[in-house]
Every structure is written in structure tokens, then in C-alpha cells.
C-alpha atoms as an extended CHARMM CRD file, in Angstrom:
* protein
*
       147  EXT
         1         1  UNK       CA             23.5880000000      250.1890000000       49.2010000000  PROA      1               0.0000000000
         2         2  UNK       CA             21.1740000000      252.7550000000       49.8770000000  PROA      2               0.0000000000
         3         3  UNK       CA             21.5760000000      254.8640000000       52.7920000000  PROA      3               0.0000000000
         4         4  UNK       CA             18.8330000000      255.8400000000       55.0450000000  PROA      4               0.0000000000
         5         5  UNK       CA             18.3090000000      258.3180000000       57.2180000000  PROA      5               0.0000000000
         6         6  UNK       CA             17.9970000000      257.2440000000       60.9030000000  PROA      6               0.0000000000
         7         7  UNK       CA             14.8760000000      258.5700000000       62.1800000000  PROA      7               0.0000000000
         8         8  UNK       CA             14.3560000000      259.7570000000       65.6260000000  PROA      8               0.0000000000
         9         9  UNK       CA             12.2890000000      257.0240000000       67.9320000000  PROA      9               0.0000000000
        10        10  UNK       CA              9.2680000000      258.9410000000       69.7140000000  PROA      10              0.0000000000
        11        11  UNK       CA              9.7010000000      259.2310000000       73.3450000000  PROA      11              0.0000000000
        12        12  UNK       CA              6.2430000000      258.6110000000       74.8590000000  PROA      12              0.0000000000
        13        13  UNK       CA              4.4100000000      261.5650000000       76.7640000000  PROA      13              0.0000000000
        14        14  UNK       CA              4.2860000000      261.3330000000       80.3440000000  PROA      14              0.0000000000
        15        15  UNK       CA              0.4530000000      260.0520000000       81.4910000000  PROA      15              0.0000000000
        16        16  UNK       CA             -1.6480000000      262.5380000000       82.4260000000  PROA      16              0.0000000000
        17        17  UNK       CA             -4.6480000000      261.4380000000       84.8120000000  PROA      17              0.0000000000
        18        18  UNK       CA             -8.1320000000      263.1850000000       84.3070000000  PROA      18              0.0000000000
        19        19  UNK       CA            -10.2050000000      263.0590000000       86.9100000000  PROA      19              0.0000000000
        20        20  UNK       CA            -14.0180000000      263.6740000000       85.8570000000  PROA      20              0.0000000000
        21        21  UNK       CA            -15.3880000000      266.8820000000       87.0950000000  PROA      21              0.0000000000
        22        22  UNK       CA            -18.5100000000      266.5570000000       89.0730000000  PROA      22              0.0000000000
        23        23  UNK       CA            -21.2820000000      267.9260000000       87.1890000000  PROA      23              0.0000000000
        24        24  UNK       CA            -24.6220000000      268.0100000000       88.5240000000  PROA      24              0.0000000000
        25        25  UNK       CA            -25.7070000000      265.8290000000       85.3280000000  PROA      25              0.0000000000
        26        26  UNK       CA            -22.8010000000      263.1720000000       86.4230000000  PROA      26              0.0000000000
        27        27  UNK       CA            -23.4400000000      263.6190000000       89.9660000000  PROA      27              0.0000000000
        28        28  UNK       CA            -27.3070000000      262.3620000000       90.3660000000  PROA      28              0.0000000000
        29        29  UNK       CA            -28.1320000000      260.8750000000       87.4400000000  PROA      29              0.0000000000
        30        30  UNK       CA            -29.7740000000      257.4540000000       89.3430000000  PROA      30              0.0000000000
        31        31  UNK       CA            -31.3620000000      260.5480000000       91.5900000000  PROA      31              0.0000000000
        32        32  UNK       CA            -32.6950000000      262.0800000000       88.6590000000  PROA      32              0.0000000000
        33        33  UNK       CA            -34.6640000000      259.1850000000       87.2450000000  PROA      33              0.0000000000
        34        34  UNK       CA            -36.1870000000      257.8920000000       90.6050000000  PROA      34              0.0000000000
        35        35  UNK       CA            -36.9650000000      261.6060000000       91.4190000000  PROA      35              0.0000000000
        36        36  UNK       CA            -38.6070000000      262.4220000000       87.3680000000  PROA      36              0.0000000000
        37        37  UNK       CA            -40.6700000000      259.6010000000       87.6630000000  PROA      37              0.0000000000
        38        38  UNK       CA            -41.4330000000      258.0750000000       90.8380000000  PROA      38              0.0000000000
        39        39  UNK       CA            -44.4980000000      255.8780000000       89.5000000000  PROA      39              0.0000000000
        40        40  UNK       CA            -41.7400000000      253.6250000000       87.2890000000  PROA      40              0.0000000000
        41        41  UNK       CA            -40.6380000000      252.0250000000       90.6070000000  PROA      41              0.0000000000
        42        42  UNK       CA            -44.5670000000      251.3080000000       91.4200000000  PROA      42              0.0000000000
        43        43  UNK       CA            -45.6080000000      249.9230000000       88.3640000000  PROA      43              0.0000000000
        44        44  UNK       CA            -42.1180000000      248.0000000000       88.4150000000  PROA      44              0.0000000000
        45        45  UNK       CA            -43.3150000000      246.4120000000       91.6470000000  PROA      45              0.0000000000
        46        46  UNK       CA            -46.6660000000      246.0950000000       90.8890000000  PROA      46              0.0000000000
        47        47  UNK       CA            -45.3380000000      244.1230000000       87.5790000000  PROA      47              0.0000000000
        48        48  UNK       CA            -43.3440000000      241.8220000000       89.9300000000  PROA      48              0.0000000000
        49        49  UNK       CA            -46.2140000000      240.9600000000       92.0790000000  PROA      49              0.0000000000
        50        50  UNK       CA            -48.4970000000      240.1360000000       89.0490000000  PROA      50              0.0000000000
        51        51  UNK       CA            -46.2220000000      238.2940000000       87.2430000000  PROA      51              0.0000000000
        52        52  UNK       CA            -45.0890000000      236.4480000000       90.4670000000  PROA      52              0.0000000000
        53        53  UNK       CA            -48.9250000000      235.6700000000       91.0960000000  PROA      53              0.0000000000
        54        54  UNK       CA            -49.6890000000      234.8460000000       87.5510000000  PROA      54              0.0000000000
        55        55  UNK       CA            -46.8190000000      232.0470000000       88.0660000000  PROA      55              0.0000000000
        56        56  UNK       CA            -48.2570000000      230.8130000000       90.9610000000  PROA      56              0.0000000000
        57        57  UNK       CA            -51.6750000000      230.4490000000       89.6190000000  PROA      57              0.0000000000
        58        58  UNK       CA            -50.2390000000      228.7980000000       86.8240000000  PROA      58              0.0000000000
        59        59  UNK       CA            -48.3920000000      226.8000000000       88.8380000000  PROA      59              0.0000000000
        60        60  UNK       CA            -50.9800000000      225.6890000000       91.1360000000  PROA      60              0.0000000000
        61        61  UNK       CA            -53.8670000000      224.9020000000       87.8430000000  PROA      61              0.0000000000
        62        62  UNK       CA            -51.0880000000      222.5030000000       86.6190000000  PROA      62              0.0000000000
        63        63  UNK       CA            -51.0570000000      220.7660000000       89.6680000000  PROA      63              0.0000000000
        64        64  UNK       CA            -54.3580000000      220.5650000000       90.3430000000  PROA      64              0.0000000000
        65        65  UNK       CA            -54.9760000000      218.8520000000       86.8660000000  PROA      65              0.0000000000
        66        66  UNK       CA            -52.1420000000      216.7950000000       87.4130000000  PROA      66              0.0000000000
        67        67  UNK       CA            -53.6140000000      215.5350000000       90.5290000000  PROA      67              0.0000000000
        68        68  UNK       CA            -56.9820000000      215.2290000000       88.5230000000  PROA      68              0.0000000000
        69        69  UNK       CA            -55.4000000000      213.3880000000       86.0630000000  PROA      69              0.0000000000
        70        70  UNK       CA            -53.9010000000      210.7080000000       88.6400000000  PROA      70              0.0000000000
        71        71  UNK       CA            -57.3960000000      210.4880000000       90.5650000000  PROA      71              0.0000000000
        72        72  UNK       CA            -59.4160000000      209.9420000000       87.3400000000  PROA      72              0.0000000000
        73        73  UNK       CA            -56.4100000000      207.2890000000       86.0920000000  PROA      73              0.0000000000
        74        74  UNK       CA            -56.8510000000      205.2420000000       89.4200000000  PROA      74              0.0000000000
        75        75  UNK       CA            -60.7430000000      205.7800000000       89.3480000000  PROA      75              0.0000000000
        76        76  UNK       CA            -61.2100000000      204.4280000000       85.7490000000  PROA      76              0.0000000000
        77        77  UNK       CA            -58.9830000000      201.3190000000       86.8230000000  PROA      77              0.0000000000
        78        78  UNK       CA            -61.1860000000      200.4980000000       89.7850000000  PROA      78              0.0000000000
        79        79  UNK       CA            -63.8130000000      201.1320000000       87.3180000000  PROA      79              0.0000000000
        80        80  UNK       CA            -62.3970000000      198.4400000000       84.5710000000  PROA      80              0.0000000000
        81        81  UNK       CA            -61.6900000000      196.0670000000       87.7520000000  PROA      81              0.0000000000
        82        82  UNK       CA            -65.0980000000      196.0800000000       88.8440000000  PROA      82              0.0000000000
        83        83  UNK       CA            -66.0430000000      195.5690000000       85.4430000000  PROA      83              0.0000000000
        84        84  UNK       CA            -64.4950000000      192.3110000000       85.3730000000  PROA      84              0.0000000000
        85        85  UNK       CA            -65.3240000000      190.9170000000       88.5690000000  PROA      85              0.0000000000
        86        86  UNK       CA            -68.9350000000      191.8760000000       87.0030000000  PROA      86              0.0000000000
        87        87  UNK       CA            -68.6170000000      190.0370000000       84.2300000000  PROA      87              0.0000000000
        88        88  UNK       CA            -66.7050000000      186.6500000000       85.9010000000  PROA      88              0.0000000000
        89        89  UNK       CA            -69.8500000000      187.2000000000       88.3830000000  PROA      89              0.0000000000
        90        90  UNK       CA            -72.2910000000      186.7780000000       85.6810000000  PROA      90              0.0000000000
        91        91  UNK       CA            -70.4120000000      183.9190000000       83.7290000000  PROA      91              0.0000000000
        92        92  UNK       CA            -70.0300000000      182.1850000000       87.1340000000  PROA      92              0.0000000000
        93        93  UNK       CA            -73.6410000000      182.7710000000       88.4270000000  PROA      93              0.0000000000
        94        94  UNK       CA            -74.9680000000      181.3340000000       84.9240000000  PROA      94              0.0000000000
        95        95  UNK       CA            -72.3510000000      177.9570000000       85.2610000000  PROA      95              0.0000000000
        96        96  UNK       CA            -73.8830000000      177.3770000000       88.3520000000  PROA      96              0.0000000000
        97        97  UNK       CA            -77.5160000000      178.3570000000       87.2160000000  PROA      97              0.0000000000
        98        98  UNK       CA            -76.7990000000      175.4690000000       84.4590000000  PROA      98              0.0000000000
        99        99  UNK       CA            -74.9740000000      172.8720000000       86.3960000000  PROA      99              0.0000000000
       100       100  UNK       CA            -77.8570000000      173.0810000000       89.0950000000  PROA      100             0.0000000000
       101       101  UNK       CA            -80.3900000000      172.4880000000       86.4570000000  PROA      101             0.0000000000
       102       102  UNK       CA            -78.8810000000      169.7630000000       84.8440000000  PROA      102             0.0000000000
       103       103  UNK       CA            -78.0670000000      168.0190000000       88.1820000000  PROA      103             0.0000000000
       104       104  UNK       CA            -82.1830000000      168.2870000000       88.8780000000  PROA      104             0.0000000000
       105       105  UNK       CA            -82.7880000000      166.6000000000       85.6050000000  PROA      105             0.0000000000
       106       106  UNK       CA            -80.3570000000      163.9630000000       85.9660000000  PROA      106             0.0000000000
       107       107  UNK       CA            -80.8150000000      162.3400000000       89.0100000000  PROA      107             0.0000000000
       108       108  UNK       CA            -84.4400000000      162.7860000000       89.3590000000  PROA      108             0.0000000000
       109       109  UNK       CA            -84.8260000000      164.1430000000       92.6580000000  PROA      109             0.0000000000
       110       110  UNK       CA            -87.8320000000      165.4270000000       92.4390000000  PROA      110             0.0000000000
       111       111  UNK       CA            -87.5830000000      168.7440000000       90.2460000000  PROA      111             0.0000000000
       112       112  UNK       CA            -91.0380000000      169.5530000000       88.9010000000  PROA      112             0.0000000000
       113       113  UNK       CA            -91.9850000000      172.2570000000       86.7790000000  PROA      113             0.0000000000
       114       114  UNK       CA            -94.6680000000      174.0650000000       88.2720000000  PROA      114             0.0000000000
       115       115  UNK       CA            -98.5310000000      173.9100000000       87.3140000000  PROA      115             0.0000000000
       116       116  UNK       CA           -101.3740000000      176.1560000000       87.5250000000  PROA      116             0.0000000000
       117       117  UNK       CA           -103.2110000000      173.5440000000       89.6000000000  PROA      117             0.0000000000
       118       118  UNK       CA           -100.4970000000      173.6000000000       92.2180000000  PROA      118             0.0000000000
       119       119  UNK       CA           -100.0120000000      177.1830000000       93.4380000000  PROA      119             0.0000000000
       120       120  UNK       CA           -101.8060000000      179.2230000000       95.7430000000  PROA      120             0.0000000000
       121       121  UNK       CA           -103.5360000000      182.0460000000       94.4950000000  PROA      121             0.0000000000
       122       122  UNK       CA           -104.8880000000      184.9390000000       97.5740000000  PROA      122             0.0000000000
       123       123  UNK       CA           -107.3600000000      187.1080000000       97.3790000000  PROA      123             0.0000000000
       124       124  UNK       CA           -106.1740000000      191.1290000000       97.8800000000  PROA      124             0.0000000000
       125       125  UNK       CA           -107.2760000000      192.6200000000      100.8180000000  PROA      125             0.0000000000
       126       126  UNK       CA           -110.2190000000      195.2510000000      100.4080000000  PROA      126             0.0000000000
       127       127  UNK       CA           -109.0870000000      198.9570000000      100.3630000000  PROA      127             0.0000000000
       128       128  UNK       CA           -108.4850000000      200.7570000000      103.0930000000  PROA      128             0.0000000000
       129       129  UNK       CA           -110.4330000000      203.9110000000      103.8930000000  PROA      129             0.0000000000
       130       130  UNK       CA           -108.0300000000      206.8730000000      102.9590000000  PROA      130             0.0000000000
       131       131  UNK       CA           -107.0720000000      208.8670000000      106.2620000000  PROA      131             0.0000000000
       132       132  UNK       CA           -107.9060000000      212.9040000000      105.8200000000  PROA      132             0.0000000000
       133       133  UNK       CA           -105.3100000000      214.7450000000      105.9150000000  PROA      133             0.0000000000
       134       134  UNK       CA           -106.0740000000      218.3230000000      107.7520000000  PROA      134             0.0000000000
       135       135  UNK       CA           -104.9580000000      221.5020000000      105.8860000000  PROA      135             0.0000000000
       136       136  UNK       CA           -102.7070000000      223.6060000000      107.4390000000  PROA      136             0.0000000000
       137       137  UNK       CA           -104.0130000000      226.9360000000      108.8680000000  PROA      137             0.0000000000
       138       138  UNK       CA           -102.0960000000      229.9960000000      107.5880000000  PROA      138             0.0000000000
       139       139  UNK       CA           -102.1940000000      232.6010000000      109.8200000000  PROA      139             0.0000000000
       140       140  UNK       CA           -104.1360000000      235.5260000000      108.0840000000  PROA      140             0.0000000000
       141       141  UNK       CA           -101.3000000000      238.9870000000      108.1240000000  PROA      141             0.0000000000
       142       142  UNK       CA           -102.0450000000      241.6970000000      110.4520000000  PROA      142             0.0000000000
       143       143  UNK       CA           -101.1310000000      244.4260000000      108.0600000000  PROA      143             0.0000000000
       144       144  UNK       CA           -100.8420000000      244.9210000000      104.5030000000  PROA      144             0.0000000000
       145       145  UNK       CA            -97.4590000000      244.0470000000      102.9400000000  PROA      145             0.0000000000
       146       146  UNK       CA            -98.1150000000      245.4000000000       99.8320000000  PROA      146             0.0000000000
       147       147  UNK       CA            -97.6290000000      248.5670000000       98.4240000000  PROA      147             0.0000000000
């Protein structure tokens, strides 16, 4: 066995508390900036209040072509519905058109076709005279508005 020297154990220093010496460049430094350059909070604001209005304009176009979008959906449905009815009007209208015809042939109560020697032709009435219509009288200017 080897024998080793005991070494001594370190005792710790005692603290020692610095306290920071006030400097003027410690001291102000937040003063400093705001007083160095005074337009950085202005354009800081000014930032703010465009980008805060830029959102809202955003913000409002969006919703307006939302709404725009909704209005033309329900528009173009009405549309397509009225297109329908149209079109069941038609096919209904010519059913009828048919069925009324072939009832007039079928039963024989008294559909004719129509001659020449049966209608009633008229005369036109002769022309009336045209009525004059007077010109209207400018009043002439006083004094010259030219140059």
C-alpha cells in the first residue's frame, strides 16, 4: 500500500456582493435611445396604424366577397329554379295545346280551319295630317361670351 498525502480541502471564500456603480451609460440607457432618435417611436406608431388598417381592409374585402359569394350562390339557384318552372311551363302549355286539338278533331264540335272567304278584311284609315310642331325660341345673348 501506497501512501498518500492528505491534501488540504479548500475552505470557500466568504461572498462578496458587488453592487453596479451607476454610470451615466447604465443609468439612461432607455433615455438615451428615445432621446437620439425620437422619430423611431413615430414611425413605430405610424407602422401600427398601417398595418392595423391594412388588416382591416383585408379583413373587410374578404367579407365582402364572402357575402358576394353567398348572394350570387342563392341568385343562380333562383335562377336554375325559374329555369325549370320555365321549362315544365312550356312542356305543360304544349300538352294542353295538343290535347285541346285532338279533343276538336275527335268529337267534331265544330273546329274549322279557317278560309280566306271567311274573314274580314278592313280597310286602313287615311293618314292623318301631321301636327307642326313650333320651334323653340332661344333667347338671342345680351353680350358676347366669347373671348
Amino acid at each position: 500500500m501506497v501512501a498518500v498525502p492528505a491534501r488540504p480541502i479548500p475552505q470557500p471564500r466568504p461572498l462578496t456582493v458587488v453592487t453596479p456603480v451607476a454610470t451615466p451609460r447604465n443609468r439612461s440607457r432607455s433615455s438615451l435611445k428615445t432621446r437620439s432618435w425620437p422619430w423611431l417611436g413615430i414611425c413605430q406608431k405610424i407602422g401600427l396604424g398601417l398595418g392595423a388598417s391594412l388588416g382591416a381592409g383585408v379583413l373587410g374585402v374578404y367579407c365582402f366577397n364572402v357575402y358576394l359569394d353567398s348572394r350570387w350562390s342563392r341568385n343562380f339557384q333562383q335562377l336554375d329554379q325559374l329555369r325549370q318552372q320555365e321549362l315544365k311551363l312550356t312542356a305543360t302549355t304544349a300538352l294542353l295545346r295538343d290535347e285541346v286539338l285532338e279533343q276538336g278533331q275527335q268529337s267534331g264540335k265544330g273546329w274549322v280551319s279557317a278560309k280566306p272567304s271567311d274573314l274580314i278584311f278592313l280597310q286602313p284609315a287615311p293618314p292623318r295630317p301631321a301636327n307642326p310642331v313650333p320651334a323653340p325660341e332661344l333667347p338671342a345673348p345680351t353680350a358676347s361670351v366669347g373671348y
